[in-house]
PDB file of C-alpha atoms in Angstrom:
ATOM      1  CA  ARG W  94      22.238  40.541   1.196  1.00 47.00           C
ATOM      2  CA  GLY W  95      22.908  38.767  -1.968  1.00 50.00           C
ATOM      3  CA  GLY W  96      20.885  38.825  -5.132  1.00 53.00           C
ATOM      4  CA  ARG W  97      17.112  38.284  -5.789  1.00 56.00           C
ATOM      5  CA  GLY W  98      17.209  34.536  -5.530  1.00 55.00           C
ATOM      6  CA  SER W  99      18.714  34.458  -2.102  1.00 57.00           C
ATOM      7  CA  GLN W 100      16.131  36.576  -0.341  1.00 66.00           C
ATOM      8  CA  GLN W 101      14.500  34.707   2.469  1.00 74.00           C
ATOM      9  CA  THR W 102      10.846  35.338   3.404  1.00 83.00           C
ATOM     10  CA  LYS W 103       9.831  35.249   6.981  1.00 87.00           C
ATOM     11  CA  VAL W 104       6.762  33.403   8.020  1.00 86.00           C
ATOM     12  CA  SER W 105       4.621  35.057  10.579  1.00 88.00           C
ATOM     13  CA  ALA W 106       1.238  34.423  12.120  1.00 87.00           C
ATOM     14  CA  LYS W 107      -1.368  36.939  13.041  1.00 88.00           C
ATOM     15  CA  ARG W 108      -4.752  36.320  14.869  1.00 87.00           C
ATOM     16  CA  ILE W 109      -3.642  33.167  16.526  1.00 89.00           C
ATOM     17  CA  ARG W 110      -6.510  31.422  18.438  1.00 88.00           C
ATOM     18  CA  PHE W 111      -6.427  28.346  20.552  1.00 89.00           C
ATOM     19  CA  LEU W 112      -8.785  25.634  19.419  1.00 86.00           C
ATOM     20  CA  PRO W 113     -11.032  23.771  21.908  1.00 90.00           C
ATOM     21  CA  PRO W 114      -9.359  20.628  23.363  1.00 87.00           C
ATOM     22  CA  GLY W 115     -10.230  17.572  21.306  1.00 82.00           C
ATOM     23  CA  SER W 116     -11.162  19.521  18.120  1.00 86.00           C
ATOM     24  CA  VAL W 117      -8.124  18.476  16.181  1.00 85.00           C
ATOM     25  CA  GLU W 118      -7.910  14.830  15.225  1.00 86.00           C
ATOM     26  CA  PHE W 119      -4.472  13.222  14.622  1.00 89.00           C
ATOM     27  CA  GLU W 120      -5.486   9.662  14.598  1.00 90.00           C
ATOM     28  CA  ARG W 121      -8.775   7.736  14.679  1.00 90.00           C
ATOM     29  CA  VAL W 122      -9.105   4.366  16.369  1.00 91.00           C
ATOM     30  CA  LEU W 123     -10.550   1.777  13.984  1.00 92.00           C
ATOM     31  CA  GLY W 124     -10.536  -1.194  16.319  1.00 92.00           C
ATOM     32  CA  LYS W 125      -9.202  -2.315  19.743  1.00 94.00           C
ATOM     33  CA  GLY W 126      -7.890  -5.712  20.486  1.00 94.00           C
ATOM     34  CA  VAL W 127      -7.372  -6.487  16.687  1.00 95.00           C
ATOM     35  CA  ALA W 128      -5.479  -9.634  15.805  1.00 95.00           C
ATOM     36  CA  GLY W 129      -3.355 -10.045  12.711  1.00 96.00           C
ATOM     37  CA  THR W 130      -0.387 -11.862  11.108  1.00 96.00           C
ATOM     38  CA  VAL W 131       2.890 -10.253  10.147  1.00 96.00           C
ATOM     39  CA  SER W 132       3.095 -10.442   6.317  1.00 97.00           C
ATOM     40  CA  LEU W 133       6.217  -8.130   5.939  1.00 95.00           C
ATOM     41  CA  VAL W 134       8.815  -7.556   8.545  1.00 94.00           C
ATOM     42  CA  PRO W 135       9.871  -3.968   9.124  1.00 94.00           C
ATOM     43  CA  CYS W 136      13.439  -2.764   8.360  1.00 91.00           C
ATOM     44  CA  PRO W 137      14.628  -0.427  11.149  1.00 90.00           C
ATOM     45  CA  THR W 138      17.351   2.205  10.609  1.00 87.00           C
ATOM     46  CA  LEU W 139      19.584   4.057  13.038  1.00 78.00           C
ATOM     47  CA  ASP W 140      19.663   7.799  13.668  1.00 65.00           C
ATOM     48  CA  GLY W 141      23.015   9.417  12.817  1.00 49.00           C
ATOM     49  CA  GLY W 142      23.934   6.990  10.036  1.00 45.00           C
ATOM     50  CA  GLY W 143      26.955   5.593  11.977  1.00 42.00           C
ATOM     51  CA  PRO W 144      27.419   2.751  14.465  1.00 44.00           C
ATOM     52  CA  ALA W 145      24.843   2.523  17.278  1.00 44.00           C
ATOM     53  CA  GLY W 146      25.951   4.915  19.948  1.00 41.00           C
ATOM     54  CA  GLY W 147      28.590   6.503  17.775  1.00 41.00           C
ATOM     55  CA  GLY W 148      26.523   8.959  15.658  1.00 40.00           C
ATOM     56  CA  PRO W 149      25.263  12.401  16.539  1.00 40.00           C
ATOM     57  CA  GLY W 150      22.172  12.767  18.679  1.00 39.00           C
ATOM     58  CA  GLY W 151      22.572   9.639  20.624  1.00 41.00           C
ATOM     59  CA  GLY W 152      23.164   7.430  17.541  1.00 45.00           C
ATOM     60  CA  GLY W 153      20.062   5.483  18.032  1.00 49.00           C
ATOM     61  CA  ARG W 154      20.879   3.917  21.423  1.00 52.00           C
ATOM     62  CA  GLY W 155      18.133   3.551  24.002  1.00 54.00           C
ATOM     63  CA  GLU W 156      18.491   4.305  27.702  1.00 55.00           C
ATOM     64  CA  ARG W 157      20.128   0.955  28.442  1.00 57.00           C
ATOM     65  CA  GLY W 158      22.496   1.156  25.485  1.00 57.00           C
ATOM     66  CA  ALA W 159      20.432  -1.126  23.252  1.00 57.00           C
ATOM     67  CA  PRO W 160      19.975  -0.088  19.606  1.00 56.00           C
ATOM     68  CA  GLN W 161      16.817   1.772  19.026  1.00 60.00           C
ATOM     69  CA  ALA W 162      14.914   2.195  15.731  1.00 62.00           C
ATOM     70  CA  VAL W 163      14.138   5.770  14.629  1.00 70.00           C
ATOM     71  CA  GLY W 164      12.619   5.159  11.296  1.00 77.00           C
ATOM     72  CA  GLY W 165      13.084   2.807   8.408  1.00 87.00           C
ATOM     73  CA  THR W 166      10.732   0.833   6.192  1.00 91.00           C
ATOM     74  CA  PRO W 167       7.443  -0.144   7.922  1.00 93.00           C
ATOM     75  CA  GLY W 168       6.218  -3.739   7.782  1.00 95.00           C
ATOM     76  CA  LYS W 169       2.713  -4.978   7.200  1.00 97.00           C
ATOM     77  CA  VAL W 170       0.292  -6.952   9.281  1.00 97.00           C
ATOM     78  CA  ARG W 171      -2.660  -8.788   7.563  1.00 97.00           C
ATOM     79  CA  LEU W 172      -5.781  -8.454   9.711  1.00 95.00           C
ATOM     80  CA  ASP W 173      -7.722 -11.606  10.778  1.00 94.00           C
ATOM     81  CA  SER W 174     -11.025  -9.640  10.152  1.00 92.00           C
ATOM     82  CA  PRO W 175     -11.103  -6.716   7.720  1.00 92.00           C
ATOM     83  CA  LEU W 176     -11.978  -3.258   9.023  1.00 90.00           C
ATOM     84  CA  SER W 177     -13.752  -0.492   7.194  1.00 86.00           C
ATOM     85  CA  ILE W 178     -13.252   3.256   6.977  1.00 83.00           C
ATOM     86  CA  SER W 179     -16.019   5.653   5.766  1.00 79.00           C
ATOM     87  CA  LYS W 180     -16.168   9.342   5.280  1.00 74.00           C
ATOM     88  CA  GLU W 181     -19.338  11.369   4.697  1.00 73.00           C
ATOM     89  CA  GLY W 182     -20.380  11.197   1.113  1.00 71.00           C
ATOM     90  CA  GLU W 183     -17.893   8.419   0.174  1.00 76.00           C
ATOM     91  CA  ASP W 184     -18.137   4.630  -0.022  1.00 81.00           C
ATOM     92  CA  ALA W 185     -16.617   2.593   2.773  1.00 83.00           C
ATOM     93  CA  ARG W 186     -13.007   1.528   2.200  1.00 87.00           C
ATOM     94  CA  VAL W 187     -12.126  -2.013   3.387  1.00 90.00           C
ATOM     95  CA  ILE W 188      -8.792  -2.339   5.313  1.00 91.00           C
ATOM     96  CA  GLU W 189      -7.183  -5.769   5.115  1.00 94.00           C
ATOM     97  CA  GLU W 190      -3.579  -4.764   6.034  1.00 96.00           C
ATOM     98  CA  VAL W 191      -2.086  -2.179   8.292  1.00 96.00           C
ATOM     99  CA  LEU W 192       1.447  -0.752   8.572  1.00 96.00           C
ATOM    100  CA  LEU W 193       3.817  -1.847  11.362  1.00 95.00           C
ATOM    101  CA  PRO W 194       6.429   0.942  12.052  1.00 93.00           C
ATOM    102  CA  PRO W 195       9.783  -0.508  13.234  1.00 91.00           C
ATOM    103  CA  GLU W 196       9.613   1.537  16.466  1.00 89.00           C
ATOM    104  CA  LEU W 197       6.402  -0.267  17.446  1.00 91.00           C
ATOM    105  CA  CYS W 198       7.641  -3.786  16.999  1.00 91.00           C
ATOM    106  CA  PRO W 199       7.153  -6.115  20.034  1.00 91.00           C
ATOM    107  CA  GLY W 200      10.449  -6.617  21.804  1.00 89.00           C
ATOM    108  CA  GLY W 201      12.148  -3.622  20.082  1.00 87.00           C
ATOM    109  CA  THR W 202      15.290  -3.984  18.087  1.00 86.00           C
ATOM    110  CA  PHE W 203      18.701  -5.534  18.372  1.00 88.00           C
ATOM    111  CA  ALA W 204      22.136  -4.971  16.738  1.00 87.00           C
ATOM    112  CA  ALA W 205      22.351  -7.364  13.731  1.00 87.00           C
ATOM    113  CA  ASN W 206      26.102  -7.156  13.362  1.00 87.00           C
ATOM    114  CA  ARG W 207      29.115  -6.650  15.573  1.00 88.00           C
ATOM    115  CA  ASP W 208      29.683  -2.927  14.922  1.00 85.00           C
ATOM    116  CA  GLY W 209      26.052  -2.093  15.444  1.00 79.00           C
ATOM    117  CA  THR W 210      25.440  -0.498  12.056  1.00 82.00           C
ATOM    118  CA  LYS W 211      22.407  -2.682  11.222  1.00 86.00           C
ATOM    119  CA  LEU W 212      19.363  -3.377  13.217  1.00 89.00           C
ATOM    120  CA  GLY W 213      17.066  -6.400  13.325  1.00 90.00           C
ATOM    121  CA  VAL W 214      13.583  -6.912  14.943  1.00 91.00           C
ATOM    122  CA  TRP W 215      12.544  -9.905  16.961  1.00 93.00           C
ATOM    123  CA  ILE W 216       9.483 -10.690  15.049  1.00 94.00           C
ATOM    124  CA  LYS W 217       9.282 -12.684  11.789  1.00 94.00           C
ATOM    125  CA  GLU W 218       6.808 -13.303   9.023  1.00 96.00           C
ATOM    126  CA  GLY W 219       3.888 -15.389  10.203  1.00 95.00           C
ATOM    127  CA  ASP W 220       3.982 -14.206  13.833  1.00 96.00           C
ATOM    128  CA  ARG W 221       0.617 -13.261  15.307  1.00 96.00           C
ATOM    129  CA  LEU W 222       0.104  -9.919  16.940  1.00 95.00           C
ATOM    130  CA  LEU W 223      -2.624  -8.219  19.054  1.00 95.00           C
ATOM    131  CA  PHE W 224      -2.866  -4.472  18.657  1.00 95.00           C
ATOM    132  CA  ASP W 225      -5.208  -1.527  18.195  1.00 95.00           C
ATOM    133  CA  ALA W 226      -5.686  -0.420  14.541  1.00 95.00           C
ATOM    134  CA  VAL W 227      -5.550   3.403  14.037  1.00 94.00           C
ATOM    135  CA  PHE W 228      -6.045   5.641  10.964  1.00 92.00           C
ATOM    136  CA  ASP W 229      -3.241   8.330  10.922  1.00 91.00           C
ATOM    137  CA  VAL W 230      -5.056  11.362   9.582  1.00 88.00           C
ATOM    138  CA  ALA W 231      -1.887  13.241   8.646  1.00 87.00           C
ATOM    139  CA  GLU W 232      -0.419  10.393   6.591  1.00 88.00           C
ATOM    140  CA  GLY W 233      -3.768   8.915   5.409  1.00 87.00           C
ATOM    141  CA  ALA W 234      -2.615   5.385   6.362  1.00 91.00           C
ATOM    142  CA  CYS W 235      -3.686   2.717   8.819  1.00 94.00           C
ATOM    143  CA  ARG W 236      -1.127   1.342  11.276  1.00 95.00           C
ATOM    144  CA  VAL W 237      -0.843  -0.579  14.484  1.00 95.00           C
ATOM    145  CA  ALA W 238      -0.826   0.971  17.910  1.00 94.00           C
ATOM    146  CA  PRO W 239      -0.116  -0.531  21.359  1.00 94.00           C
ATOM    147  CA  THR W 240      -3.164  -2.106  23.060  1.00 93.00           C
ATOM    148  CA  VAL W 241      -4.236  -2.915  26.620  1.00 92.00           C
ATOM    149  CA  HIS W 242      -6.097  -6.057  25.422  1.00 91.00           C
ATOM    150  CA  LEU W 243      -4.836  -9.542  26.404  1.00 90.00           C
ATOM    151  CA  ASN W 244      -7.192 -11.407  24.019  1.00 90.00           C
ATOM    152  CA  PRO W 245      -8.644 -10.397  20.698  1.00 89.00           C
ATOM    153  CA  ALA W 246     -11.901  -8.452  20.934  1.00 82.00           C
ATOM    154  CA  SER W 247     -15.047 -10.285  19.792  1.00 67.00           C
ATOM    155  CA  THR W 248     -15.510  -7.840  16.894  1.00 52.00           C
ATOM    156  CA  PRO W 249     -12.834  -5.799  15.182  1.00 44.00           C
ATOM    157  CA  ALA W 250     -14.565  -2.449  15.654  1.00 47.00           C
ATOM    158  CA  SER W 251     -15.621  -3.080  19.328  1.00 42.00           C
ATOM    159  CA  ASP W 252     -14.410  -0.597  21.848  1.00 43.00           C
ATOM    160  CA  GLY W 253     -13.942  -3.130  24.568  1.00 41.00           C
ATOM    161  CA  ALA W 254     -17.660  -3.640  24.869  1.00 40.00           C
ATOM    162  CA  GLY W 255     -17.311  -7.465  24.771  1.00 39.00           C
ATOM    163  CA  GLY W 256     -17.385  -9.725  27.650  1.00 40.00           C
ATOM    164  CA  ALA W 257     -14.965  -9.908  30.590  1.00 40.00           C
ATOM    165  CA  GLU W 258     -12.550 -11.870  28.537  1.00 43.00           C
ATOM    166  CA  ASP W 259     -12.197  -8.908  26.102  1.00 43.00           C
ATOM    167  CA  ALA W 260     -11.671  -6.278  28.845  1.00 44.00           C
ATOM    168  CA  PRO W 261      -8.132  -5.029  29.728  1.00 48.00           C
ATOM    169  CA  GLN W 262      -6.551  -6.815  32.604  1.00 46.00           C
ATOM    170  CA  ASP W 263      -6.883  -3.820  34.980  1.00 46.00           C
ATOM    171  CA  GLN W 264     -10.656  -3.597  34.342  1.00 45.00           C
ATOM    172  CA  ARG W 265     -11.194  -7.356  34.956  1.00 44.00           C
ATOM    173  CA  GLU W 266      -9.471  -7.005  38.360  1.00 46.00           C
ATOM    174  CA  LYS W 267     -11.909  -4.169  39.313  1.00 45.00           C
ATOM    175  CA  LYS W 268     -14.984  -6.284  38.545  1.00 43.00           C
TER     176      LYS W 268
END
C-alpha cells in the first residue's frame, strides 16, 4: 500500500492489568462550598458548527430542544478566599481564580440570535457563585464543579466539617 510515508503503524497493548479502584486520580477536590465572583464570562460554542439542531451529531441541542454548550472559551471566577495546592517537594501554589467551563454555567445556555448559531449564558460579570473547586490533574488547571452546599463553607478547604449551616441540605434534614 503506497510509499514509505503512508505506512500506518498499529498500536497494540500487551500485559494489560487492571489497577485497583481509586488508584488513578483524575481530579482533586481543593474546597467544597467555595464562593467566588465571576470575573470573565465564558463563551460557549455549538457542536456541528451550524445552527442549533441543524448540525451533525445533534447540533448542540439538549433533550428539550434548548441550545447546549459543548465547548468554547472558559470564563473565570475570582475566589473570595484563596486556596493553595502543594505537591511533595514543591512550594505551595496559591489559587485566586478558577476556570468556569461554559457547560457548567448555572442556568445553562440560550440561543443569542434567531437562527441559533450563537449561544449566550445567563450569568454576567460580578455574579456570585457557590461551587466546589477542583484541580483537573490531566489539564493541570483549577476549575469549578457542582456543589451540594447551600451556603459557603466556613473555610475554603473544609470538607463540610463546619456547622449545620455548612452541611448539604439532605444531611441537615437527617440530623
